[in-house]
Coordinates of C-alpha atoms in Angstrom, one line a residue:
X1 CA 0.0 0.0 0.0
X2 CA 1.7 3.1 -1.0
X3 CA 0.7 7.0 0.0
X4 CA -1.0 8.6 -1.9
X5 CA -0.2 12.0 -4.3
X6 CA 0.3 15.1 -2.3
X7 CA -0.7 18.8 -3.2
X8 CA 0.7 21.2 -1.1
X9 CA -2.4 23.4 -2.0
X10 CA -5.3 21.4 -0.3
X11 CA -3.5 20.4 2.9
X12 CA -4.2 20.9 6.7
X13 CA -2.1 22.8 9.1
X14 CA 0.7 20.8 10.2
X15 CA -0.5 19.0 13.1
X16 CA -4.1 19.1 12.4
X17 CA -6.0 16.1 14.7
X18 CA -8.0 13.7 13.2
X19 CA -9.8 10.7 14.6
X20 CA -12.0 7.8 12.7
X21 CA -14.8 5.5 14.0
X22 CA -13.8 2.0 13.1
X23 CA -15.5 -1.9 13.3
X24 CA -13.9 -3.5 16.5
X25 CA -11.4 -5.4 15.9
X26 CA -10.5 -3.0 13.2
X27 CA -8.6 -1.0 14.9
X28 CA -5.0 -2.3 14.0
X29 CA -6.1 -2.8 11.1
X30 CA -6.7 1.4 10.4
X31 CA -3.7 2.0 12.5
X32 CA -1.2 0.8 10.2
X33 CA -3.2 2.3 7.4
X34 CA -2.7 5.7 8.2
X35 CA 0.9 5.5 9.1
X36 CA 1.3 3.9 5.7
X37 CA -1.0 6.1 3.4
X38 CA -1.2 9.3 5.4
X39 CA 2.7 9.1 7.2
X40 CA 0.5 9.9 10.7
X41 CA 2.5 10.4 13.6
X42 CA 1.0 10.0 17.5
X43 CA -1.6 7.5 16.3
X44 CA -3.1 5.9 19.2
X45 CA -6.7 3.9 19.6
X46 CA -9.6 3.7 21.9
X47 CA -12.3 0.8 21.2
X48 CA -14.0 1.9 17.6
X49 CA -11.6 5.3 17.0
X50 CA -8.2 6.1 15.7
X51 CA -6.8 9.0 16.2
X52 CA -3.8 10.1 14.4
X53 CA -1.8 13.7 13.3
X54 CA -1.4 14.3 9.6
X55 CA -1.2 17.2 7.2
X56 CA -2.3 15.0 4.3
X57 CA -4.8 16.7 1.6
X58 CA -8.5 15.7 1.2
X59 CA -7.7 14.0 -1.7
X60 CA -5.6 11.0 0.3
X61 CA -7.5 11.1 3.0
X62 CA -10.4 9.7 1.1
X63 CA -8.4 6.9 0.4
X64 CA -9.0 4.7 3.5
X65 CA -10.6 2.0 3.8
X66 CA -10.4 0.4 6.9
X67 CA -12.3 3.4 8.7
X68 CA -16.1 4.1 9.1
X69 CA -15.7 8.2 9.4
X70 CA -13.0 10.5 9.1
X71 CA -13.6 13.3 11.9
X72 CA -11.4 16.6 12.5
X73 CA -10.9 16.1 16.9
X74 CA -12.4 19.2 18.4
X75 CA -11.4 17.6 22.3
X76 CA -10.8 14.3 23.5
X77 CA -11.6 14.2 27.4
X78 CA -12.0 12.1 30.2
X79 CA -15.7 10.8 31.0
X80 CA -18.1 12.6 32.5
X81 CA -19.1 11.7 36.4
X82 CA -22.6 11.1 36.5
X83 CA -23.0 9.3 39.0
X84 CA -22.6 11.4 42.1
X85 CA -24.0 14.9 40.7
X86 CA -27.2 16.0 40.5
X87 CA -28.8 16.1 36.5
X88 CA -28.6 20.1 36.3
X89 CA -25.1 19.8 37.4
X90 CA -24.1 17.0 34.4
X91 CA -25.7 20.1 31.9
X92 CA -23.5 22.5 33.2
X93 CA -20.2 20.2 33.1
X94 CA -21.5 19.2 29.9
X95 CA -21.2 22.9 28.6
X96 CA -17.6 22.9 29.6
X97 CA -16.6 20.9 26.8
X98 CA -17.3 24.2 24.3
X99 CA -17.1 26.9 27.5
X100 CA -13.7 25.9 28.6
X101 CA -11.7 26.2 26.0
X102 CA -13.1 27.9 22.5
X103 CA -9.8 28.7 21.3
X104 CA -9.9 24.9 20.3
X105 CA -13.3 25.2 18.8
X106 CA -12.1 27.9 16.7
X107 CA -8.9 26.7 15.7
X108 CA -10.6 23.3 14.5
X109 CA -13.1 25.2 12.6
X110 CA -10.4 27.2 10.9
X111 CA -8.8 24.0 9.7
X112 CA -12.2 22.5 9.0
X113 CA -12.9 25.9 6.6
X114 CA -9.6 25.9 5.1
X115 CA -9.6 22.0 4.2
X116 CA -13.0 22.4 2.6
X117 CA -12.6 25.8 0.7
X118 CA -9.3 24.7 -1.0
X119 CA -11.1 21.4 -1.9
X120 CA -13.7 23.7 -3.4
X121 CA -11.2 26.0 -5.2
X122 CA -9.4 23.0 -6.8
X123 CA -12.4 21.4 -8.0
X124 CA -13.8 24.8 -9.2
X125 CA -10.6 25.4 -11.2
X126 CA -11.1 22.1 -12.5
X127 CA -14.2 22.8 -14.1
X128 CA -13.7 25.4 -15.7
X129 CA -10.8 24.2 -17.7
X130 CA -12.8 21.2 -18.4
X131 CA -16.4 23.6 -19.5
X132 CA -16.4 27.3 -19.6
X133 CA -20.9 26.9 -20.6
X134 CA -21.3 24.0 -17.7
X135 CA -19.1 26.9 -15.2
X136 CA -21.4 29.4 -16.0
X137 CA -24.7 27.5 -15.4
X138 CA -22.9 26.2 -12.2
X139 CA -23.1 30.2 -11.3
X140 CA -26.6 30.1 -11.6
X141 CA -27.2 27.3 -9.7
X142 CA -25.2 28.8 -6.7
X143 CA -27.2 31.8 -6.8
X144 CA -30.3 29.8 -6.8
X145 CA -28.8 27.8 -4.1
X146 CA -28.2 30.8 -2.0
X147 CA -31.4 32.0 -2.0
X148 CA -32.9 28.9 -0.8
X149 CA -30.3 28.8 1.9
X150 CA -31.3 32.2 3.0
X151 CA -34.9 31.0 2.8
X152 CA -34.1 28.0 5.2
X153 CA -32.1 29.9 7.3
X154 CA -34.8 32.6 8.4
X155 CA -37.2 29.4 8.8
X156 CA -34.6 27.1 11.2
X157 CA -33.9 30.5 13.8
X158 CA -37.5 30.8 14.5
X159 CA -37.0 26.7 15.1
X160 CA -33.7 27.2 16.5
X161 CA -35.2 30.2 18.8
X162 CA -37.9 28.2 20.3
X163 CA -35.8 25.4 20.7
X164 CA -33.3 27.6 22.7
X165 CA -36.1 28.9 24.6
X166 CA -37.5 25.5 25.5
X167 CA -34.5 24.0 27.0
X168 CA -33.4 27.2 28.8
X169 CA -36.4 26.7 30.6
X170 CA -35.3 23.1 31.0
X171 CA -32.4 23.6 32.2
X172 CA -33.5 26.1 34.6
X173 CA -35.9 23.4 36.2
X174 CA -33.4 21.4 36.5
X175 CA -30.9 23.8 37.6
X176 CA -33.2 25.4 39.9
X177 CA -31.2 25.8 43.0
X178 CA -28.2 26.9 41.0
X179 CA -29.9 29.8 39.9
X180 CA -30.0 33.4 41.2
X181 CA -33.7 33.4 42.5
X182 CA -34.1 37.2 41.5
X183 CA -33.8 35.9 37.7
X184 CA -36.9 34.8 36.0
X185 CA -36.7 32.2 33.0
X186 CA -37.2 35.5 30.8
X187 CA -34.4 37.4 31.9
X188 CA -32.4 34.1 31.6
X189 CA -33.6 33.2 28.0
X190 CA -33.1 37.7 27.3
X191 CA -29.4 37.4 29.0
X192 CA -29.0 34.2 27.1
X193 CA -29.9 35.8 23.4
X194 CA -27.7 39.2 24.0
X195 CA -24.8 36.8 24.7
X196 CA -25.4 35.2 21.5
X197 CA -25.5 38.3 19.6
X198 CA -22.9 40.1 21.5
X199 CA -20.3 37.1 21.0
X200 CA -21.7 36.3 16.9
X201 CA -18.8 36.5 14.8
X202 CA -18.6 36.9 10.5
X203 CA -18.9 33.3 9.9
X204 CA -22.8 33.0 9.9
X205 CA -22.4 29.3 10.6
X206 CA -25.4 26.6 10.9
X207 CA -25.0 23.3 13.0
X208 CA -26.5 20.6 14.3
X209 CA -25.3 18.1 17.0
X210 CA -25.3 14.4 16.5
X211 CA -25.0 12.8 19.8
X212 CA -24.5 9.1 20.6
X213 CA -24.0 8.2 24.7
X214 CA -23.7 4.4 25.9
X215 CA -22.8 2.8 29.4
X216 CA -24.0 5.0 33.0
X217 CA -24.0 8.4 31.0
X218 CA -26.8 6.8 28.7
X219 CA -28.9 5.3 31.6
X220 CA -29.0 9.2 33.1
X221 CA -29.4 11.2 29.7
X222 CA -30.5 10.5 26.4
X223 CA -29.1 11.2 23.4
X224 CA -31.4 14.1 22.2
X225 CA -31.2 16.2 25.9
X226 CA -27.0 15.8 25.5
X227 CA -27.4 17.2 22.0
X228 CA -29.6 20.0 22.9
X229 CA -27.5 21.3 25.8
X230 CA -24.3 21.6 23.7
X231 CA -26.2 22.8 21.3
X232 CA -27.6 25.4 23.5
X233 CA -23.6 26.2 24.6
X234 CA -22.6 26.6 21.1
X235 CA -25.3 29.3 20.3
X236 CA -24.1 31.3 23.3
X237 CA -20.6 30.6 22.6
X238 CA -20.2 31.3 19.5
X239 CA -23.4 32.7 17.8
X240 CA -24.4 30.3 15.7
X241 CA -27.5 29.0 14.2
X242 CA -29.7 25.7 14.7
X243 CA -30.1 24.1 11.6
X244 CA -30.9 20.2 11.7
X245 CA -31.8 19.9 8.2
X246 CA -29.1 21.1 5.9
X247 CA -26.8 22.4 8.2
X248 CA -22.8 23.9 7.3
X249 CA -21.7 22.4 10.1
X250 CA -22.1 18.6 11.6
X251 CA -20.9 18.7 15.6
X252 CA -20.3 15.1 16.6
X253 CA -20.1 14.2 20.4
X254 CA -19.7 10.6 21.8
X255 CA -19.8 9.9 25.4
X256 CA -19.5 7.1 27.4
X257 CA -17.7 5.8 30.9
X258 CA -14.0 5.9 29.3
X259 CA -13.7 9.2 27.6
X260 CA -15.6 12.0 25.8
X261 CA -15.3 13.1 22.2
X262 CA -16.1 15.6 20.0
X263 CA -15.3 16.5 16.6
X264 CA -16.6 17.5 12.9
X265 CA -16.8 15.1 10.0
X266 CA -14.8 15.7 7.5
X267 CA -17.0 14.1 4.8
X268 CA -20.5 13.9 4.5
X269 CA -20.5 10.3 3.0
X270 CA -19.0 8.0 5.4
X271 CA -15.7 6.5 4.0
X272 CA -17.3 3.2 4.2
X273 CA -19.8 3.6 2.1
X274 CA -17.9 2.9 -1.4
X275 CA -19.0 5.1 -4.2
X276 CA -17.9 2.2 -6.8
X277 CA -19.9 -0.8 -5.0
X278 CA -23.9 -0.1 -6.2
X279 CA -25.4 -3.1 -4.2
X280 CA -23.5 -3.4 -1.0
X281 CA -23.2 -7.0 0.4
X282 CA -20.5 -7.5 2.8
X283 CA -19.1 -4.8 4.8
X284 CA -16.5 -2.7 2.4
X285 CA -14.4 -2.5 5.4
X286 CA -14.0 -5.8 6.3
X287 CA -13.8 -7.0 2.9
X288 CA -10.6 -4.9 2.4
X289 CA -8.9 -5.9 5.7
X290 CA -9.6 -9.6 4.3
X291 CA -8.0 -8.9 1.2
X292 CA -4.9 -7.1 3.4
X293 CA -4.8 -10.0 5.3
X294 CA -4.2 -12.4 2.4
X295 CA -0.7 -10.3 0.8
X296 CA -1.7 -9.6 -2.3
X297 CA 0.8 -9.2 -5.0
X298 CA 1.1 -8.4 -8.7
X299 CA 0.8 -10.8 -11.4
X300 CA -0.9 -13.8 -8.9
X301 CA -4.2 -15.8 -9.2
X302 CA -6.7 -14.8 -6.7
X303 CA -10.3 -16.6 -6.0
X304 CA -13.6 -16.0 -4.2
X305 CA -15.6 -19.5 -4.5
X306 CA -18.2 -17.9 -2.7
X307 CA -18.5 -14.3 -3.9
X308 CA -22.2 -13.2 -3.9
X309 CA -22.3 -9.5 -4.7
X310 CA -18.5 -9.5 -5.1
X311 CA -17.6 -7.0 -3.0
X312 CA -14.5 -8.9 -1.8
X313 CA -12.7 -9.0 -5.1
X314 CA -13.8 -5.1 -5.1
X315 CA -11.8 -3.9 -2.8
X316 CA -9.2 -6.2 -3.9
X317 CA -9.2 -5.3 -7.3
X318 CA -9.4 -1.4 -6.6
X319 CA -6.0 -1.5 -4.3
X320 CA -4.0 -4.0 -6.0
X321 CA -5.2 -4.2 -9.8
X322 CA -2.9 -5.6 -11.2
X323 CA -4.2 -9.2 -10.8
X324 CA -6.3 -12.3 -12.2
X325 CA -9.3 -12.5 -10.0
X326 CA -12.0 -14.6 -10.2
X327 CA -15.6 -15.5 -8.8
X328 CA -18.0 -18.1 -8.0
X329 CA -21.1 -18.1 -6.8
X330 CA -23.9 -21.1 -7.2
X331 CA -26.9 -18.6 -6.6
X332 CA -27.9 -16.6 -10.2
X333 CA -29.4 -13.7 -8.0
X334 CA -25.9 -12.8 -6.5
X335 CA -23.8 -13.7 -9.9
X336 CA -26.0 -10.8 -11.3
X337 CA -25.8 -8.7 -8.3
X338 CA -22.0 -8.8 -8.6
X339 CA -22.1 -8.1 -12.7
X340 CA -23.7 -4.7 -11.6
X341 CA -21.4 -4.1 -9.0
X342 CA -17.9 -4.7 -11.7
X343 CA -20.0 -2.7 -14.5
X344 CA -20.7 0.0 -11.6
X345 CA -17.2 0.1 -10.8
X346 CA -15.5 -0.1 -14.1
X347 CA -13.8 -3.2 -13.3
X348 CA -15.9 -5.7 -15.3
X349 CA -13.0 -6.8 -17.3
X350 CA -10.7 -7.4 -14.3
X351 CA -12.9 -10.4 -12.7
X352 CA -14.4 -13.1 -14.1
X353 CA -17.4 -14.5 -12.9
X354 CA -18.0 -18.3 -13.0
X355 CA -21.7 -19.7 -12.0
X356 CA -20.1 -22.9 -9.9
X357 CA -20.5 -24.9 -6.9
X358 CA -17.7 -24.6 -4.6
X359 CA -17.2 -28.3 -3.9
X360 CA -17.3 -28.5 -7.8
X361 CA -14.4 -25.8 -8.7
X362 CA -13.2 -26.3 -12.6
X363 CA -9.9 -25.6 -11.9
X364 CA -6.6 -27.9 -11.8
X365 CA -5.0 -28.7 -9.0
X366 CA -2.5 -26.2 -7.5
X367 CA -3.5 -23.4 -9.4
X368 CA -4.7 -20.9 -7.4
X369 CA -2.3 -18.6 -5.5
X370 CA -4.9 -17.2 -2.7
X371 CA -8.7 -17.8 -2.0
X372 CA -10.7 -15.2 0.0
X373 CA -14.2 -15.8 0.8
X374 CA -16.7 -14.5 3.7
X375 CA -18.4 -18.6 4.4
X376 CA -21.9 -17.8 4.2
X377 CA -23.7 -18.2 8.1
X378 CA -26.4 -15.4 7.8
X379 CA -30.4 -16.2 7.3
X380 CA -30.7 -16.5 3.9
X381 CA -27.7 -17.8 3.0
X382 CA -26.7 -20.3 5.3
X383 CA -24.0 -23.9 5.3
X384 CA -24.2 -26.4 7.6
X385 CA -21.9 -26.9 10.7
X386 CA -19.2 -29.3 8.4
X387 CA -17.7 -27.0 6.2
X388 CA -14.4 -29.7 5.7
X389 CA -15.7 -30.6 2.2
X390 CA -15.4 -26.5 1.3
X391 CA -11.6 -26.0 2.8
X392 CA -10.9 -29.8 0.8
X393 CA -11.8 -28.4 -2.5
X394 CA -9.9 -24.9 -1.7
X395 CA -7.3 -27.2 -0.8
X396 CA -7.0 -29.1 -3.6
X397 CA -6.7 -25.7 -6.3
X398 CA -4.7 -24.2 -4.1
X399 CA -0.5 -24.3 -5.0
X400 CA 2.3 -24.9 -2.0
X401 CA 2.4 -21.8 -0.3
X402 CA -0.6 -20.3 -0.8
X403 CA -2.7 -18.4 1.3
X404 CA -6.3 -18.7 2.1
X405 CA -8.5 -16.2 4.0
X406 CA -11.6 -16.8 5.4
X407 CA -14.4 -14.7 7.0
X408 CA -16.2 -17.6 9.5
X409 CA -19.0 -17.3 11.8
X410 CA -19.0 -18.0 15.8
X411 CA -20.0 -21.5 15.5
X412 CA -17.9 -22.4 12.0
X413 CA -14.6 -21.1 14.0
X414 CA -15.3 -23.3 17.4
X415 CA -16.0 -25.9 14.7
X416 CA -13.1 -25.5 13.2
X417 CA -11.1 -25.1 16.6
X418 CA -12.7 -28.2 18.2
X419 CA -11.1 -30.1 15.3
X420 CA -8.1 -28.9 15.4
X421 CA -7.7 -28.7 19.4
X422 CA -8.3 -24.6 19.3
X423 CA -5.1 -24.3 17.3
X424 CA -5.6 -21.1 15.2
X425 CA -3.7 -18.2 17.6
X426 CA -6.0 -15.3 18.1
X427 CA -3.7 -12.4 17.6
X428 CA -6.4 -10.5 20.0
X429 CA -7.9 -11.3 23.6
X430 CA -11.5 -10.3 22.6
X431 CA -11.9 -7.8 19.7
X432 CA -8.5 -6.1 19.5
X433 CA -5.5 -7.2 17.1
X434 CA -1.9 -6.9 18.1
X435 CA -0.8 -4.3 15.7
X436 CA 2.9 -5.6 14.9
X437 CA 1.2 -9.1 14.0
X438 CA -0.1 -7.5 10.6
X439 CA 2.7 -4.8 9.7
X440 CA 3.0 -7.3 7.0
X441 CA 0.1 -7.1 5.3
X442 CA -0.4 -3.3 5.4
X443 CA 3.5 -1.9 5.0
X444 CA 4.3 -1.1 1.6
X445 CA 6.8 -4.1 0.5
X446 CA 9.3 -1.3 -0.8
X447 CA 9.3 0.0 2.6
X448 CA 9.6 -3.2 4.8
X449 CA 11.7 -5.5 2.8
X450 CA 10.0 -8.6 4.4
X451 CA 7.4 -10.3 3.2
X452 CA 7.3 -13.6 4.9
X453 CA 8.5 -12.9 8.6
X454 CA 6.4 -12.8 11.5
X455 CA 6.8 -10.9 13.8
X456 CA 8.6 -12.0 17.7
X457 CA 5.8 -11.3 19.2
X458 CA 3.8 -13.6 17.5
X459 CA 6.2 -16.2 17.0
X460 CA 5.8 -18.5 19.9
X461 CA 1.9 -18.7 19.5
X462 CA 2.5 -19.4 15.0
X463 CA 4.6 -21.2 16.0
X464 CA 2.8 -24.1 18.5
X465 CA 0.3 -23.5 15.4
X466 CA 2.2 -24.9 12.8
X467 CA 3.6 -27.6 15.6
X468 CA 0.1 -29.2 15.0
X469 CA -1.5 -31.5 12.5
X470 CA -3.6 -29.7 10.7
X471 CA -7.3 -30.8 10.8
X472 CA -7.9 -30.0 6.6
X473 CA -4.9 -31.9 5.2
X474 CA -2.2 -29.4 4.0
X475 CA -4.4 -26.3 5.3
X476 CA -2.4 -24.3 8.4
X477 CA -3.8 -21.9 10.5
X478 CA -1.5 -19.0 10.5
X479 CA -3.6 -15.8 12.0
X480 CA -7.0 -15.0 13.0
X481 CA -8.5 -11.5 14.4
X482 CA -12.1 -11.5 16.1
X483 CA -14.1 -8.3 14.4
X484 CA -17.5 -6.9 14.9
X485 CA -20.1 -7.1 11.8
X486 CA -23.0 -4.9 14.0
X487 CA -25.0 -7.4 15.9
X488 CA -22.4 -10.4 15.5
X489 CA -18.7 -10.8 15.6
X490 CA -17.0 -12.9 13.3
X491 CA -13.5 -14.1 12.4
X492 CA -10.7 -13.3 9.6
X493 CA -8.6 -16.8 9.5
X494 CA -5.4 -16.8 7.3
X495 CA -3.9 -20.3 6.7
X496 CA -1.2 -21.5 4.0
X497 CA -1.2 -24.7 2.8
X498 CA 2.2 -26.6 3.8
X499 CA 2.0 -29.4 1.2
X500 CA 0.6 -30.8 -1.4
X501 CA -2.6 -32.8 -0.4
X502 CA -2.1 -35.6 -2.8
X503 CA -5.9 -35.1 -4.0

């Protein structure tokens, strides 16, 4: 995986602060990603976020594909104490993330700005080299636009003023002792307004909050009061206005018993969700950490025997194109599924699709360099708990050395573990993979110079791997990493096949 091209024109500040949401167990995964794509320093993890310094552009930013969101960090914290305070008390603390320390609110919207208007500029300047006419209708439409915006803008502050005026007088019902008991809820809602006005500044900025809480701060508060008091904060702060459809500005906050979070996507469309892939099957994310996992390299025979929409050989084919890849599939309504996907994303002449059984492969022996595949286990597609015929026939195509990857359900892995006396080494204890155990698979080869050694750290548990007789013949389990797919985990397994199986 190499970084990608760099204009100085459409970067960040040095030092600007980003963090992404990630699947568990993805973690590592993203980690390595952004040192190798982005060259991020201090990049550190939490469960489900990265967070990493980089001045990369927009442009290369884009370009991951382990991570859910990319956000710019407003403030990392530690948690909020709810337990011992009073709930008018958590609203005022809560107001200390923007009330503290603005300067970092307005720094991190300066970078935000900048990122976005040189984004605009660029694409701008691209268009009108490529169409003076289409620039000049473009004009129009931003004119249009405008006045629409203004439109929505008067409409959202009466919204937006009610709304403040409601949860003022929340908040002083909740706050009552804390309260001056001269002031009335008018004079507080008046005071409240003049500071709005009196601190507004040029940038005529609308927001809305998106708020997620979980563990003891979501027993105490929901989700919606959370977002309404920091949204309350911001107006005071810094002036602006409540807009929760169409807003400039996203504010995302996430709180829960191990820290508190807040930042600004960076993008509108999660990163996840693949412009190329028009009928989305197995999550894009894990799909491309399968396809890290199996070491991909120019010029070698890759195969999905069980593609469905294809969105594995997607994401392979995207980062490393320069392969043979193939897919199988038994089911006509997925083999079609997955023609659309490679005509949606131009790559219909780099995989071939093959309507096949997967105990039935038409291939010769030993000629497959890797096999990915995600083993069906949900509802409607669905194998039975022995699953040894499947890894035989992957066995027998695949060549001495080869790789195969596997995406395995709860009860397919303790399957697999019970037969082979819980021999494949989880690289994590629960959802979280040691990153040095898969440097190999994300680094650049130029940059590491290794491409079969395993790390020391892993060694000793590969090791009393390998030390085992394999239940599928020549198959051995090599690596596996635990990640979430929402409501279930699931496990990536890497083996290599050791020998030839004489089949």
């Amino acid at each position: 995986m190499a970084a990608g091209p760099r204009d100085p024109g459409c970067r960040p500040a040095a030092g600007a602060r980003f963090f992404c949401t990630v699947g568990r167990g993805l973690e590592p995964f993203l980690m390595q990603e952004v040192r190798a794509r982005l060259e991020a320093t201090q990049v550190e993890y939490i469960s489900g976020k990265v967070f990493f310094t980089t001045s990369s552009d927009l442009n290369v930013l884009k370009t991951l594909k382990s991570a859910e969101r990319l956000f710019l960090l407003i403030k990392k914290q530690f948690p909020f104490n709810v337990s011992s305070v009073s709930k008018g008390k958590m609203f005022s603390e809560m107001q200390t993330l923007i009330n503290d320390d603005p300067e970092s609110w307005l720094n991190a919207i300066s970078i935000w700005k900048s990122l976005l208007e040189l984004d605009a500029e660029k694409e701008e300047l691209s268009q009108r080299h490529a169409n003076p006419l289409k620039r000049k209708l473009g004009e129009n439409d931003t004119i249009i636009a405008k006045k629409l915006k203004t439109e929505q803008m008067q409409a959202t502050q009466e919204i937006g003023d009610c709304l403040l005026e409601k949860q003022i007088e929340e908040e002083t019902l909740e706050q009552g002792n804390l309260l001056p008991k001269r002031e009335t809820f008018q004079e507080v809602f008046q005071n409240g307004i003049a500071k709005a006005v009196n601190t507004h500044n040029q940038n005529g900025l609308t927001f809305r909050v998106s708020c997620r809480c979980s563990g003891t701060v979501a027993k105490t508060f929901t989700a919606q009061e959370v977002g309404r008091i920091i949204g309350i904060a911001l107006m005071k702060q810094f002036g602006w206005k409540a807009d929760l459809r169409n807003p400039n500005l996203e504010i995302f906050i996430h709180l829960n018993d191990m820290y508190s979070v807040v930042g600004i996507p960076v993008f509108r469309v999660p990163l996840a969700s693949r412009a190329y892939i028009k009928t989305a099957g197995l999550r894009s994310t894990v799909a491309w950490a399968m396809a890290s996992v199996a070491e991909i390299k120019a010029g070698t025979f890759v195969l999905d025997p069980m593609c469905g929409l294809g969105t594995i050989l997607l994401e392979a084919a995207k980062e490393w194109p320069d392969v043979y890849y193939v897919g199988a599939d038994v089911s006509n309504s997925q083999l079609l599924g997955a023609c659309d996907n490679l005509k949606a994303a131009g790559l219909k002449d780099k995989i071939e699709l093959l309507k096949v059984s997967v105990i039935e492969l038409p291939l010769p022996s030993e000629s497959v360099d890797i096999i990915i595949s995600d083993i069906p286990f949900g509802k409607k597609f669905k194998l039975g708990k022995d699953i040894k015929s499947i890894l035989q026939e992957m066995e027998r195509v695949l060549h001495v050395g080869g790789t195969v990857v596997l995406l395995l359900s709860k009860d397919h892995h303790r399957h697999i573990e019970d037969c082979e006396g819980g021999g494949i080494p989880l690289n994590s204890k629960g959802s979280h993979t040691d990153v040095r155990g898969i440097e190999k698979c994300l680094i650049p080869e130029e940059k590491t110079g290794i491409s079969e050694t395993v790390p020391s750290s892993s060694e000793p548990s590969n090791r009393e791997c390998l030390d085992k007789v394999p239940p599928f013949g020549s198959l051995v389990p090599v690596e596996c990493y635990k990640v979430s797919l929402g409501r279930t985990d699931a496990f990536i397994c890497k083996y290599k096949k050791s020998h030839s199986s004489g089949l």
